[in-house]
Coordinates of C-alpha atoms in Angstrom, one line a residue:
Chain H
M1 CA -66.2 -120.2 -71.1
G2 CA -63.6 -119.1 -73.7
L3 CA -61.6 -116.5 -73.5
G4 CA -63.8 -113.6 -76.2
R5 CA -66.7 -114.4 -73.6
Y6 CA -64.8 -113.7 -70.9
L7 CA -63.9 -110.4 -72.4
L8 CA -67.1 -109.6 -73.1
R9 CA -68.3 -110.6 -69.6
R10 CA -65.6 -109.0 -68.2
L11 CA -66.1 -105.7 -69.9
A12 CA -69.8 -105.6 -69.4
L13 CA -69.2 -106.3 -65.6
S14 CA -66.8 -103.0 -65.9
A15 CA -70.0 -100.6 -67.9
L16 CA -71.8 -102.0 -64.8
V17 CA -69.7 -100.7 -62.1
V18 CA -68.9 -97.5 -64.0
L19 CA -72.7 -96.9 -63.8
G20 CA -73.3 -98.1 -60.0
V21 CA -70.0 -95.6 -59.1
T22 CA -71.9 -92.7 -61.2
F23 CA -75.4 -93.2 -58.7
L24 CA -73.3 -93.7 -55.7
V25 CA -71.3 -90.4 -55.9
F26 CA -74.5 -88.9 -58.1
V27 CA -76.1 -90.0 -54.3
A28 CA -72.8 -88.9 -51.7
A29 CA -72.4 -85.2 -53.2
Q30 CA -76.5 -84.2 -54.7
V31 CA -79.1 -86.1 -52.6
V32 CA -77.6 -86.7 -48.8
P33 CA -76.0 -83.1 -48.4
S34 CA -78.9 -81.2 -47.0
D35 CA -78.3 -77.9 -49.0
P36 CA -75.9 -78.0 -52.1
A37 CA -77.3 -74.8 -53.8
A38 CA -77.1 -73.0 -50.2
L39 CA -73.3 -74.0 -49.9
Y40 CA -73.1 -73.8 -53.5
A41 CA -74.2 -69.4 -52.8
G42 CA -70.9 -69.0 -51.3
P43 CA -70.8 -67.6 -47.6
R44 CA -73.6 -66.7 -45.6
P45 CA -76.3 -66.4 -49.3
T46 CA -79.4 -65.0 -48.7
A47 CA -82.9 -66.2 -50.0
A48 CA -82.5 -65.1 -53.3
Q49 CA -78.7 -66.4 -53.6
I50 CA -79.9 -69.7 -52.7
E51 CA -82.9 -69.5 -55.4
K52 CA -80.3 -68.1 -57.8
A53 CA -78.4 -71.2 -57.6
R54 CA -81.3 -73.6 -56.9
A55 CA -82.0 -73.2 -60.3
E56 CA -78.4 -72.7 -61.4
L57 CA -78.0 -76.1 -60.3
H58 CA -81.3 -78.3 -61.6
L59 CA -82.3 -78.6 -57.7
D60 CA -86.1 -78.4 -58.8
A61 CA -86.0 -81.5 -61.2
P62 CA -87.2 -84.5 -61.3
L63 CA -83.8 -87.0 -59.4
P64 CA -84.1 -89.2 -62.4
E65 CA -83.8 -86.3 -64.8
R66 CA -81.3 -85.0 -62.4
F67 CA -79.1 -87.9 -62.4
A68 CA -79.2 -88.5 -65.5
S69 CA -78.0 -85.0 -66.9
F70 CA -75.1 -85.9 -64.0
A71 CA -74.1 -89.1 -65.6
V72 CA -73.9 -87.1 -69.4
A73 CA -71.9 -84.0 -67.6
M74 CA -69.3 -86.9 -65.6
A75 CA -69.2 -88.7 -69.1
S76 CA -68.5 -86.2 -71.1
G77 CA -65.6 -84.5 -68.8
D78 CA -67.9 -81.7 -67.5
F79 CA -67.2 -81.6 -64.0
G80 CA -68.5 -78.3 -62.8
V81 CA -66.7 -75.5 -61.2
S82 CA -65.8 -75.7 -57.4
Y83 CA -68.4 -74.5 -54.9
K84 CA -65.3 -73.1 -53.3
S85 CA -62.4 -71.7 -56.1
R86 CA -65.4 -71.0 -58.6
R87 CA -62.4 -72.7 -60.9
P88 CA -63.4 -75.2 -63.7
I89 CA -63.1 -78.9 -61.9
A90 CA -61.5 -80.4 -65.2
Q91 CA -58.9 -78.0 -65.4
D92 CA -58.0 -78.9 -61.8
L93 CA -58.2 -82.3 -62.3
R94 CA -55.6 -81.8 -65.4
A95 CA -53.1 -80.7 -63.2
Y96 CA -53.7 -83.1 -60.1
L97 CA -53.8 -86.4 -62.2
P98 CA -50.6 -86.7 -63.2
A99 CA -48.9 -85.9 -60.0
T100 CA -50.8 -88.6 -57.8
L101 CA -50.4 -91.2 -61.0
E102 CA -46.9 -90.8 -60.7
L103 CA -46.8 -91.2 -56.8
A104 CA -48.8 -94.2 -57.2
A105 CA -46.8 -95.5 -60.1
V106 CA -43.7 -95.2 -58.0
S107 CA -44.9 -96.6 -54.4
T108 CA -46.2 -99.5 -55.9
L109 CA -42.6 -100.1 -58.1
L110 CA -41.5 -99.4 -54.7
A111 CA -43.4 -102.0 -52.9
L112 CA -43.1 -104.8 -55.6
I113 CA -38.7 -104.6 -55.8
I114 CA -39.2 -104.6 -52.0
G115 CA -41.9 -107.2 -50.6
I116 CA -41.5 -109.4 -53.9
P117 CA -37.7 -110.3 -53.3
A118 CA -38.3 -109.7 -49.5
G119 CA -40.8 -112.4 -49.5
A120 CA -39.2 -115.1 -52.0
M121 CA -36.0 -115.0 -49.3
S122 CA -38.4 -115.8 -46.4
A123 CA -39.8 -118.8 -48.8
A124 CA -36.5 -120.2 -48.8
R125 CA -34.8 -119.7 -45.9
R126 CA -38.1 -120.5 -43.7
G127 CA -38.0 -120.2 -39.8
S128 CA -34.3 -118.3 -40.2
W129 CA -33.6 -114.8 -38.7
F130 CA -34.2 -112.8 -42.0
D131 CA -38.0 -114.9 -41.9
R132 CA -38.6 -113.9 -38.7
A133 CA -37.2 -110.3 -38.9
G134 CA -39.2 -110.3 -42.3
G135 CA -42.5 -111.5 -40.7
F136 CA -42.6 -109.3 -38.0
G137 CA -41.8 -106.4 -40.2
A138 CA -44.6 -106.8 -43.2
I139 CA -47.2 -107.4 -40.0
A140 CA -46.0 -103.9 -38.5
A141 CA -46.2 -102.4 -41.9
V142 CA -50.0 -103.5 -42.4
A143 CA -50.4 -102.4 -39.3
M144 CA -49.3 -98.4 -39.4
P145 CA -51.4 -96.2 -40.1
T146 CA -50.1 -94.5 -42.9
F147 CA -50.5 -90.8 -41.8
F148 CA -48.9 -91.7 -38.8
L149 CA -46.0 -93.1 -40.8
A150 CA -45.5 -90.7 -43.1
M151 CA -45.2 -88.1 -40.2
L152 CA -42.4 -90.1 -38.9
L153 CA -40.4 -90.5 -42.2
Q154 CA -40.6 -86.7 -42.7
A155 CA -39.8 -86.3 -39.1
I156 CA -36.6 -88.1 -39.4
F157 CA -35.4 -87.8 -43.0
A158 CA -36.4 -84.4 -43.5
Q159 CA -36.6 -82.3 -40.2
S160 CA -34.0 -84.1 -37.9
L161 CA -31.6 -85.7 -40.6
G162 CA -32.1 -83.3 -43.2
L163 CA -31.3 -85.7 -46.2
L164 CA -34.5 -85.2 -48.3
P165 CA -36.5 -82.4 -48.9
L166 CA -40.0 -81.8 -46.7
S167 CA -42.2 -81.8 -48.9
G168 CA -43.8 -80.4 -52.5
R169 CA -42.8 -81.9 -55.7
L170 CA -40.0 -80.0 -56.7
S171 CA -37.6 -77.5 -55.0
R172 CA -38.7 -73.6 -55.1
E173 CA -35.4 -72.6 -56.6
I174 CA -35.8 -75.1 -59.7
A175 CA -39.8 -74.1 -59.8
I176 CA -39.5 -70.2 -59.9
S177 CA -36.1 -69.7 -61.8
A178 CA -35.6 -72.5 -64.0
P179 CA -39.4 -73.6 -64.9
L180 CA -40.3 -76.8 -66.3
E181 CA -42.2 -77.2 -69.4
T182 CA -45.4 -79.6 -68.9
V183 CA -45.2 -82.1 -71.4
T184 CA -46.6 -85.0 -69.8
G185 CA -47.4 -83.5 -66.3
F186 CA -45.3 -86.9 -65.0
T187 CA -42.1 -84.5 -63.5
L188 CA -39.7 -87.1 -63.6
I189 CA -40.7 -88.1 -67.8
D190 CA -40.5 -84.3 -68.2
A191 CA -37.1 -83.8 -66.6
V192 CA -35.9 -86.5 -68.5
L193 CA -37.6 -85.1 -72.2
A194 CA -36.5 -81.7 -71.6
G195 CA -32.7 -83.2 -70.8
R196 CA -32.7 -81.6 -67.2
F197 CA -30.8 -84.2 -65.1
D198 CA -31.1 -81.8 -61.9
V199 CA -34.8 -81.2 -61.9
L200 CA -35.0 -85.3 -62.7
R201 CA -33.0 -85.2 -59.1
D202 CA -34.9 -83.3 -57.4
A203 CA -37.9 -84.6 -58.6
A204 CA -36.8 -87.8 -57.5
A205 CA -35.6 -86.7 -53.8
H206 CA -39.4 -85.4 -53.6
L207 CA -40.9 -88.5 -54.2
I208 CA -38.7 -90.7 -52.0
L209 CA -40.7 -90.2 -48.3
P210 CA -44.7 -90.0 -49.9
A211 CA -44.0 -92.9 -52.1
L212 CA -42.0 -95.3 -49.5
T213 CA -44.8 -94.4 -46.8
L214 CA -47.7 -95.2 -49.5
A215 CA -45.6 -99.0 -50.2
A216 CA -45.1 -99.9 -47.0
Y217 CA -48.8 -101.8 -46.4
P218 CA -48.7 -103.3 -50.4
A219 CA -44.8 -104.1 -49.5
G220 CA -46.2 -105.9 -46.4
I221 CA -49.3 -107.8 -48.0
A222 CA -46.8 -108.4 -51.0
M223 CA -43.9 -110.3 -48.7
R224 CA -46.8 -112.1 -47.3
L225 CA -48.0 -113.6 -50.4
T226 CA -45.1 -114.0 -52.3
R227 CA -44.3 -115.9 -49.3
S228 CA -47.0 -117.9 -49.3
A229 CA -46.9 -119.0 -52.5
M230 CA -43.2 -119.5 -53.1
I231 CA -43.1 -122.3 -50.0
E232 CA -46.1 -123.7 -52.3
I233 CA -44.6 -123.5 -55.5
L234 CA -41.0 -124.3 -53.7
G235 CA -42.0 -127.9 -52.7
R236 CA -42.7 -129.1 -56.4
R237 CA -41.3 -131.6 -58.4
H238 CA -40.1 -129.0 -61.1
I239 CA -38.1 -127.4 -58.3
L240 CA -36.9 -130.7 -57.1
A241 CA -36.3 -132.0 -60.8
V242 CA -33.7 -127.9 -61.3
R243 CA -32.3 -128.6 -57.5
A244 CA -31.2 -132.4 -58.4
L245 CA -29.3 -130.9 -61.6
G246 CA -27.1 -129.0 -59.4
L247 CA -28.8 -125.6 -59.9
S248 CA -27.6 -122.7 -57.6
P249 CA -29.9 -121.6 -54.7
A250 CA -30.2 -118.6 -56.4
R251 CA -30.5 -119.4 -60.5
I252 CA -33.9 -122.2 -58.6
L253 CA -35.4 -119.1 -56.8
F254 CA -35.3 -116.6 -58.8
G255 CA -35.3 -118.0 -62.6
H256 CA -37.3 -121.0 -61.8
A257 CA -40.0 -120.7 -58.8
L258 CA -40.4 -116.7 -58.8
P259 CA -42.0 -116.9 -62.3
N260 CA -44.4 -119.2 -61.4
A261 CA -45.7 -116.3 -58.7
I262 CA -46.3 -114.4 -61.5
C263 CA -50.0 -114.6 -61.1
P264 CA -50.1 -113.5 -57.7
A265 CA -47.4 -110.8 -58.3
L266 CA -50.3 -108.9 -60.5
T267 CA -52.9 -109.0 -57.9
I268 CA -50.1 -107.3 -55.4
L269 CA -49.4 -105.2 -58.5
G270 CA -53.4 -104.1 -58.6
L271 CA -53.5 -104.4 -54.7
S272 CA -50.5 -101.7 -54.6
F273 CA -51.5 -99.1 -57.4
A274 CA -55.3 -99.2 -55.4
Y275 CA -53.9 -98.3 -51.8
A276 CA -51.5 -95.9 -53.3
L277 CA -54.1 -94.6 -55.1
T278 CA -56.6 -94.1 -52.2
G279 CA -53.7 -93.6 -49.5
A280 CA -53.1 -90.5 -51.5
V281 CA -56.2 -88.8 -49.6
L282 CA -53.6 -88.6 -46.4
V283 CA -50.1 -88.6 -47.8
E284 CA -50.6 -86.0 -50.2
I285 CA -51.8 -83.3 -47.0
I286 CA -48.6 -84.2 -45.2
F287 CA -46.1 -84.0 -47.4
A288 CA -48.1 -80.9 -49.3
W289 CA -48.2 -83.1 -53.0
P290 CA -49.7 -81.6 -55.2
G291 CA -52.3 -84.0 -56.4
L292 CA -55.7 -85.2 -56.8
G293 CA -55.5 -87.1 -52.6
R294 CA -54.7 -83.4 -51.2
Y295 CA -57.6 -81.3 -53.7
V296 CA -60.3 -84.2 -52.4
S297 CA -59.2 -83.7 -48.5
E298 CA -59.2 -80.2 -48.6
A299 CA -63.0 -79.9 -50.5
V300 CA -63.7 -82.7 -48.1
L301 CA -63.0 -79.6 -45.4
S302 CA -64.7 -77.4 -47.6
K303 CA -68.2 -79.6 -48.1
D304 CA -66.9 -78.9 -51.8
F305 CA -69.2 -81.1 -52.8
P306 CA -69.0 -81.0 -56.8
V307 CA -64.8 -81.6 -56.6
I308 CA -65.1 -84.3 -53.9
A309 CA -67.6 -86.4 -56.8
A310 CA -65.3 -85.0 -59.8
A311 CA -62.0 -86.4 -57.9
T312 CA -63.8 -89.8 -56.6
F313 CA -64.9 -90.2 -59.8
V314 CA -61.7 -89.6 -61.7
V315 CA -60.0 -92.3 -59.5
T316 CA -62.3 -94.4 -59.6
L317 CA -62.5 -94.7 -63.3
C318 CA -58.1 -95.6 -63.1
Y319 CA -58.8 -97.9 -60.2
V320 CA -61.9 -99.6 -62.8
A321 CA -59.8 -99.6 -65.7
M322 CA -56.3 -100.7 -63.8
N323 CA -58.4 -104.3 -62.7
L324 CA -60.0 -104.6 -66.4
V325 CA -56.2 -104.9 -67.2
L326 CA -55.2 -106.6 -65.2
D327 CA -57.6 -108.9 -65.6
L328 CA -57.2 -109.5 -69.0
V329 CA -53.1 -109.9 -68.7
Q330 CA -53.8 -112.8 -66.0
A331 CA -56.4 -114.5 -68.1
L332 CA -54.3 -114.3 -71.0
L333 CA -51.1 -115.4 -69.1
D334 CA -53.2 -118.6 -67.5
P335 CA -55.6 -119.8 -69.6
R336 CA -57.5 -121.1 -66.7
V337 CA -58.3 -118.0 -65.4
A338 CA -60.8 -117.8 -68.4
L339 CA -62.4 -121.3 -67.8
Q340 CA -63.7 -120.5 -64.3
Chain D
M1 CA -56.7 -127.9 -26.3
T2 CA -56.8 -124.6 -24.5
L3 CA -57.3 -121.2 -25.7
F4 CA -53.9 -120.2 -24.9
S5 CA -52.0 -123.5 -26.5
R6 CA -54.2 -122.4 -29.8
L7 CA -52.6 -119.3 -29.4
G8 CA -49.1 -120.0 -29.2
P9 CA -47.3 -117.2 -27.5
K10 CA -47.6 -114.4 -29.7
G11 CA -51.1 -115.0 -30.4
T12 CA -52.0 -115.0 -26.5
I13 CA -49.5 -111.8 -26.3
A14 CA -51.6 -110.1 -29.3
L15 CA -55.1 -111.3 -26.8
A16 CA -53.2 -109.5 -23.9
V17 CA -52.8 -106.3 -25.5
V18 CA -56.5 -106.7 -26.9
A19 CA -57.6 -107.0 -23.6
A20 CA -55.8 -104.4 -21.9
F21 CA -57.1 -101.9 -24.5
L22 CA -61.3 -103.0 -24.3
L23 CA -60.4 -102.9 -20.3
L24 CA -58.8 -99.2 -20.5
A25 CA -62.1 -97.8 -22.5
V26 CA -64.2 -100.1 -20.7
L27 CA -63.2 -98.5 -17.6
A28 CA -61.5 -95.4 -18.8
P29 CA -63.6 -92.9 -16.1
W30 CA -61.8 -95.0 -13.5
L31 CA -58.4 -96.1 -15.1
A32 CA -57.3 -92.7 -16.3
P33 CA -55.0 -90.4 -14.5
F34 CA -57.3 -87.1 -15.3
P35 CA -60.9 -87.9 -16.2
E36 CA -62.0 -84.5 -16.8
Q37 CA -59.0 -83.8 -19.3
G38 CA -59.5 -87.5 -21.0
A39 CA -63.7 -86.0 -21.7
G40 CA -61.6 -82.4 -22.7
A41 CA -62.2 -79.8 -20.1
P42 CA -59.1 -77.8 -20.6
N43 CA -56.5 -77.2 -18.2
I44 CA -54.4 -74.2 -20.0
A45 CA -51.8 -73.7 -16.7
E46 CA -49.9 -77.2 -17.7
K47 CA -50.0 -77.0 -21.5
F48 CA -47.5 -78.2 -23.6
L49 CA -45.5 -80.5 -20.7
P50 CA -43.0 -83.1 -21.8
P51 CA -44.0 -87.1 -20.9
M52 CA -42.9 -86.9 -16.8
P53 CA -45.2 -87.5 -14.2
P54 CA -47.6 -86.7 -13.1
H55 CA -48.6 -86.8 -17.4
L56 CA -46.3 -89.6 -17.5
L57 CA -47.1 -88.9 -21.9
G58 CA -47.2 -85.0 -21.2
T59 CA -49.7 -82.4 -21.9
D60 CA -51.4 -80.9 -24.7
H61 CA -52.0 -77.4 -26.5
L62 CA -54.6 -77.4 -23.7
G63 CA -52.4 -78.6 -21.2
R64 CA -54.9 -82.1 -20.8
D65 CA -52.8 -85.7 -19.7
M66 CA -52.1 -87.1 -23.2
L67 CA -52.2 -90.3 -21.3
S68 CA -56.3 -89.9 -20.3
R69 CA -56.9 -88.3 -23.6
V70 CA -55.4 -91.3 -25.1
I71 CA -57.3 -93.7 -23.2
Y72 CA -60.8 -91.8 -23.7
G73 CA -59.9 -91.9 -27.6
G74 CA -59.7 -95.5 -27.6
R75 CA -63.3 -95.5 -26.4
V76 CA -63.7 -94.0 -29.5
S77 CA -61.5 -95.6 -31.9
L78 CA -62.3 -99.1 -30.7
S79 CA -65.9 -99.1 -30.6
S80 CA -65.7 -97.3 -34.5
G81 CA -63.9 -101.0 -35.4
L82 CA -66.2 -102.9 -33.8
L83 CA -69.1 -100.9 -35.2
I84 CA -67.5 -101.1 -38.3
V85 CA -67.6 -104.7 -38.4
L86 CA -70.8 -105.2 -36.4
V87 CA -73.0 -103.0 -38.8
S88 CA -71.1 -104.5 -42.2
L89 CA -72.1 -108.1 -40.6
A90 CA -75.7 -107.0 -40.5
V91 CA -75.9 -105.8 -43.8
G92 CA -73.7 -108.2 -45.3
L93 CA -74.7 -111.5 -43.9
P94 CA -78.1 -111.5 -45.2
I95 CA -77.4 -110.4 -48.4
G96 CA -74.9 -113.0 -48.8
M97 CA -77.0 -115.9 -47.6
I98 CA -80.2 -114.7 -49.7
A99 CA -77.7 -115.1 -52.4
G100 CA -76.3 -118.3 -52.0
Y101 CA -79.9 -120.1 -50.5
A102 CA -82.0 -118.3 -53.6
G103 CA -79.5 -118.7 -56.0
G104 CA -80.4 -117.9 -60.4
W105 CA -81.6 -114.2 -60.5
W106 CA -80.9 -113.3 -57.1
D107 CA -77.8 -114.7 -56.8
E108 CA -76.5 -113.1 -59.8
A109 CA -78.2 -109.5 -59.2
L110 CA -77.5 -109.3 -55.1
M111 CA -73.4 -110.7 -57.0
R112 CA -73.2 -107.4 -59.5
L113 CA -74.0 -105.3 -56.5
T114 CA -71.4 -106.6 -54.1
D115 CA -69.0 -106.0 -57.2
V116 CA -70.2 -102.2 -57.8
F117 CA -69.3 -101.8 -54.3
L118 CA -65.8 -103.8 -54.2
A119 CA -64.6 -101.5 -57.9
F120 CA -64.8 -98.6 -55.5
P121 CA -61.5 -97.7 -53.6
A122 CA -62.7 -98.0 -50.4
L123 CA -61.0 -95.1 -48.7
L124 CA -62.4 -93.1 -51.3
L125 CA -65.9 -93.8 -51.1
A126 CA -65.7 -93.7 -47.2
V127 CA -64.3 -90.0 -47.4
L128 CA -67.7 -89.2 -49.7
M129 CA -69.9 -91.0 -47.6
A130 CA -68.4 -89.2 -44.4
A131 CA -68.3 -85.8 -46.1
A132 CA -71.5 -86.4 -47.5
L133 CA -72.8 -87.1 -44.4
G134 CA -70.9 -85.1 -41.8
P135 CA -68.4 -85.3 -39.6
G136 CA -69.3 -87.5 -36.4
L137 CA -69.1 -90.9 -34.9
L138 CA -71.2 -92.2 -35.7
N139 CA -71.5 -91.4 -39.4
A140 CA -68.0 -92.0 -40.3
V141 CA -68.7 -96.1 -38.5
L142 CA -71.8 -96.0 -41.6
A143 CA -69.2 -94.5 -44.1
V144 CA -66.8 -97.6 -43.7
A145 CA -69.6 -100.1 -43.4
V146 CA -71.0 -99.2 -46.8
T147 CA -67.3 -100.0 -48.1
W148 CA -67.3 -102.8 -46.1
W149 CA -70.2 -105.4 -46.0
P150 CA -69.6 -106.6 -49.4
W151 CA -66.9 -108.7 -48.5
Y152 CA -68.8 -110.7 -46.2
A153 CA -71.6 -111.0 -48.4
R154 CA -69.4 -113.0 -50.7
M155 CA -68.2 -114.7 -47.5
A156 CA -71.5 -115.8 -46.1
R157 CA -72.7 -117.0 -50.3
A158 CA -69.7 -119.3 -50.8
E159 CA -70.5 -120.4 -46.9
V160 CA -74.1 -121.0 -47.8
L161 CA -73.7 -122.7 -51.1
T162 CA -71.5 -125.4 -49.6
L163 CA -74.3 -125.8 -46.9
R164 CA -76.8 -125.5 -49.4
S165 CA -76.0 -128.9 -50.6
Q166 CA -75.2 -130.5 -47.1
P167 CA -77.6 -134.0 -46.5
Y168 CA -78.9 -132.3 -43.1
V169 CA -79.7 -129.3 -45.4
E170 CA -81.6 -131.9 -47.5
A171 CA -83.2 -133.5 -45.1
A172 CA -84.6 -130.8 -43.4
R173 CA -85.9 -129.9 -46.7
L174 CA -87.4 -132.8 -47.6
M175 CA -89.3 -132.9 -44.2
G176 CA -90.9 -129.3 -45.6
V177 CA -89.5 -127.2 -43.4
S178 CA -89.4 -123.7 -44.5
N179 CA -87.1 -122.1 -46.1
S180 CA -86.6 -118.9 -44.2
R181 CA -86.3 -121.5 -41.0
I182 CA -83.7 -123.6 -42.6
L183 CA -81.3 -120.6 -43.3
L184 CA -82.0 -118.9 -40.1
R185 CA -81.7 -122.9 -37.9
H186 CA -79.5 -124.9 -40.0
V187 CA -77.7 -122.7 -42.5
L188 CA -76.5 -119.3 -40.1
P189 CA -75.6 -121.2 -37.0
A190 CA -73.1 -123.4 -39.3
A191 CA -71.9 -120.1 -41.7
L192 CA -71.2 -118.0 -38.8
R193 CA -67.9 -120.1 -37.3
P194 CA -65.8 -119.0 -40.3
L195 CA -67.5 -115.8 -40.5
S196 CA -66.9 -114.9 -37.1
V197 CA -62.8 -115.6 -37.0
Q198 CA -63.3 -113.5 -40.1
A199 CA -64.7 -110.9 -38.5
A200 CA -62.1 -110.7 -35.7
M201 CA -59.5 -110.5 -37.4
D202 CA -61.6 -107.3 -39.2
V203 CA -61.3 -105.2 -36.8
G204 CA -58.2 -104.0 -36.9
P205 CA -58.0 -103.0 -40.8
A206 CA -61.9 -101.3 -39.7
L207 CA -60.1 -99.2 -36.6
L208 CA -57.3 -98.1 -39.6
T209 CA -60.0 -97.1 -42.1
A210 CA -61.9 -95.4 -39.0
S211 CA -58.4 -93.6 -37.5
A212 CA -57.7 -92.6 -41.7
L213 CA -60.9 -90.8 -41.8
S214 CA -61.0 -89.4 -37.8
F215 CA -57.4 -88.2 -39.4
L216 CA -59.2 -86.1 -42.1
G217 CA -61.8 -84.7 -39.9
L218 CA -64.5 -86.9 -40.6
G219 CA -64.5 -88.5 -37.6
A220 CA -65.9 -87.9 -33.7
L221 CA -65.7 -84.0 -33.1
P222 CA -63.4 -82.4 -30.7
P223 CA -63.6 -82.0 -27.7
T224 CA -64.1 -85.7 -27.7
A225 CA -60.7 -87.4 -28.3
D226 CA -60.4 -89.9 -30.7
W227 CA -57.0 -91.4 -31.8
G228 CA -57.0 -89.8 -35.7
Q229 CA -58.4 -86.6 -34.8
I230 CA -55.6 -85.9 -32.2
V231 CA -52.5 -86.9 -34.5
D232 CA -54.1 -84.3 -36.9
A233 CA -54.3 -82.1 -34.1
G234 CA -50.9 -83.0 -32.9
R235 CA -49.7 -82.0 -36.4
K236 CA -49.1 -78.1 -36.1
F237 CA -46.5 -79.2 -33.3
F238 CA -44.8 -81.6 -34.6
P239 CA -41.9 -82.8 -34.4
E240 CA -40.5 -80.3 -31.7
R241 CA -43.9 -81.4 -29.1
W242 CA -43.6 -84.9 -30.4
W243 CA -45.4 -86.7 -27.5
Y244 CA -48.9 -84.8 -28.7
S245 CA -49.0 -86.9 -32.1
V246 CA -46.7 -89.9 -30.9
A247 CA -49.0 -91.1 -28.2
P248 CA -52.4 -91.0 -30.4
G249 CA -50.7 -92.7 -33.3
M250 CA -48.5 -95.6 -31.2
A251 CA -51.9 -96.7 -29.4
I252 CA -53.2 -97.4 -33.8
F253 CA -50.4 -99.0 -34.4
V254 CA -50.1 -101.4 -31.3
L255 CA -53.6 -101.8 -31.1
A256 CA -53.5 -102.5 -35.0
L257 CA -50.6 -104.8 -34.6
A258 CA -52.3 -106.6 -31.7
F259 CA -55.6 -107.7 -33.8
A260 CA -53.5 -108.5 -37.3
A261 CA -50.8 -110.7 -34.7
L262 CA -54.5 -112.0 -33.0
G263 CA -55.8 -112.9 -36.9
D264 CA -53.0 -114.6 -37.8
A265 CA -52.7 -116.6 -34.8
L266 CA -56.7 -118.0 -34.6
R267 CA -56.2 -118.7 -38.4
D268 CA -53.3 -120.7 -37.5
G269 CA -55.5 -122.6 -35.4
E270 CA -58.2 -122.8 -37.4
Q271 CA -55.2 -124.8 -39.6
K272 CA -54.4 -126.9 -37.1
D273 CA -57.8 -127.8 -36.4
A274 CA -58.7 -129.0 -40.3

């Protein structure tokens, strides 16, 4: 299979996945719940109100027709209104999505920065105390419940030591007295664009704890994957050759061995980002982070199905798009991928 | 080689921890110091006692003994972890076996179906399903199993693909043994071994996912104790009354850690065999 055919096949698969995802979201939001109309009609609805809601939501139409109109609405970005707040969901998503993406991007970066070098060092010094401690750290990071880690980090670094802010995305003083103009929705980028380095510092300080919480699990996985990939690579002949040439261990490790582990690193990147996107559901409520995760978890409590459906749909789209890009990059870097 | 020498010291400790949790869960009514409180009976007079005898892990906002609550919570959390893996196996195994054995069109259709499920961010799909089904232990198990079964389907398919061309399977086919009999009597037993190692390793992650749903209010409902749910309940009083959240949180962590270490030891043991 050539690169072109691989690309086509991969695109077709993504389209199929998006369709499947739309169907699953439809089933979960509109078919499984016992009576969406009663929820839509508000608290303690009368029979007439429920009837009216039923008509507004087209709940009497046959299922295939309902799915078709649902899919068209999702595709055109019309996510309806929230049962609870009555606000258009698309508007909320625009406000919350950048916050979650920013958190996910920073935590992915942290996971890679921590996990990959630590894994490489462990591989270079197999059996040393660093390797042992790292091995335990990696397995502990994987076994730690995200929400519990979030609470512990918050208690230690914000509440006890007072080193970092407790929650939120920006300090109240900044948000009220000198609000930042929203351009991209990514606070870090907007702060740089506006030349506001006080805001940049404040935003970064708010990001550290939630991002670190979300980075723990993927960093643990990254470390384990990098370690096993590097152990294999360090045994290859070209490493023996550069070692014979007398290159420094650091140059051998980071200059010659690590670049060969680029494909596992891409896998880790995808995994971290995906983990951060979904782990946000747990972490954002604890750190009061105004993102999609908190939006979803609040919607879960109030059974606000259109919100859950729309947010799940959008996050899954991000996830599918990222996987597609990563697979294509991987196929470009390593032609063997496309040939399988 | 005995089981213990195969698992090594770390694996043996992990196995002991898992066994201890299992024992506590099964014998909770006899081993918990305050069984009624563990099951949910309030005891307001003793609320928020810090850890000290007779309440070794303190008491919660209703005065219930935390140790008993955690022991009772283990029944729910452990069984949800085990059930998730079993339900997923029950769905994924037949689908993967059929895909691998039938091949062709069946294979393509079933594997694209697993692609769709695998493309979903798992926790989010579970949240969506659990929200749709409503809170409750069984619903949480089903919600996570929806995201879990495709992995087993894939593994089962891969196993069947290699087994299908084994001489003993081909011999059975030549002798006119029916397909269903070949699958059940000749292929399934051989495919089950690697899958069961994987399943044992997956109980930890399954338990973590279930506890996340429980934390979000989608697990077992109070007064039934469920670890994630207790951590969330204690969040209002954290960190001043730290023992409320820390006791169930540490229980999840230690058990997941033990399962992960056990999984590593099992895998290393398999490699030694090979």
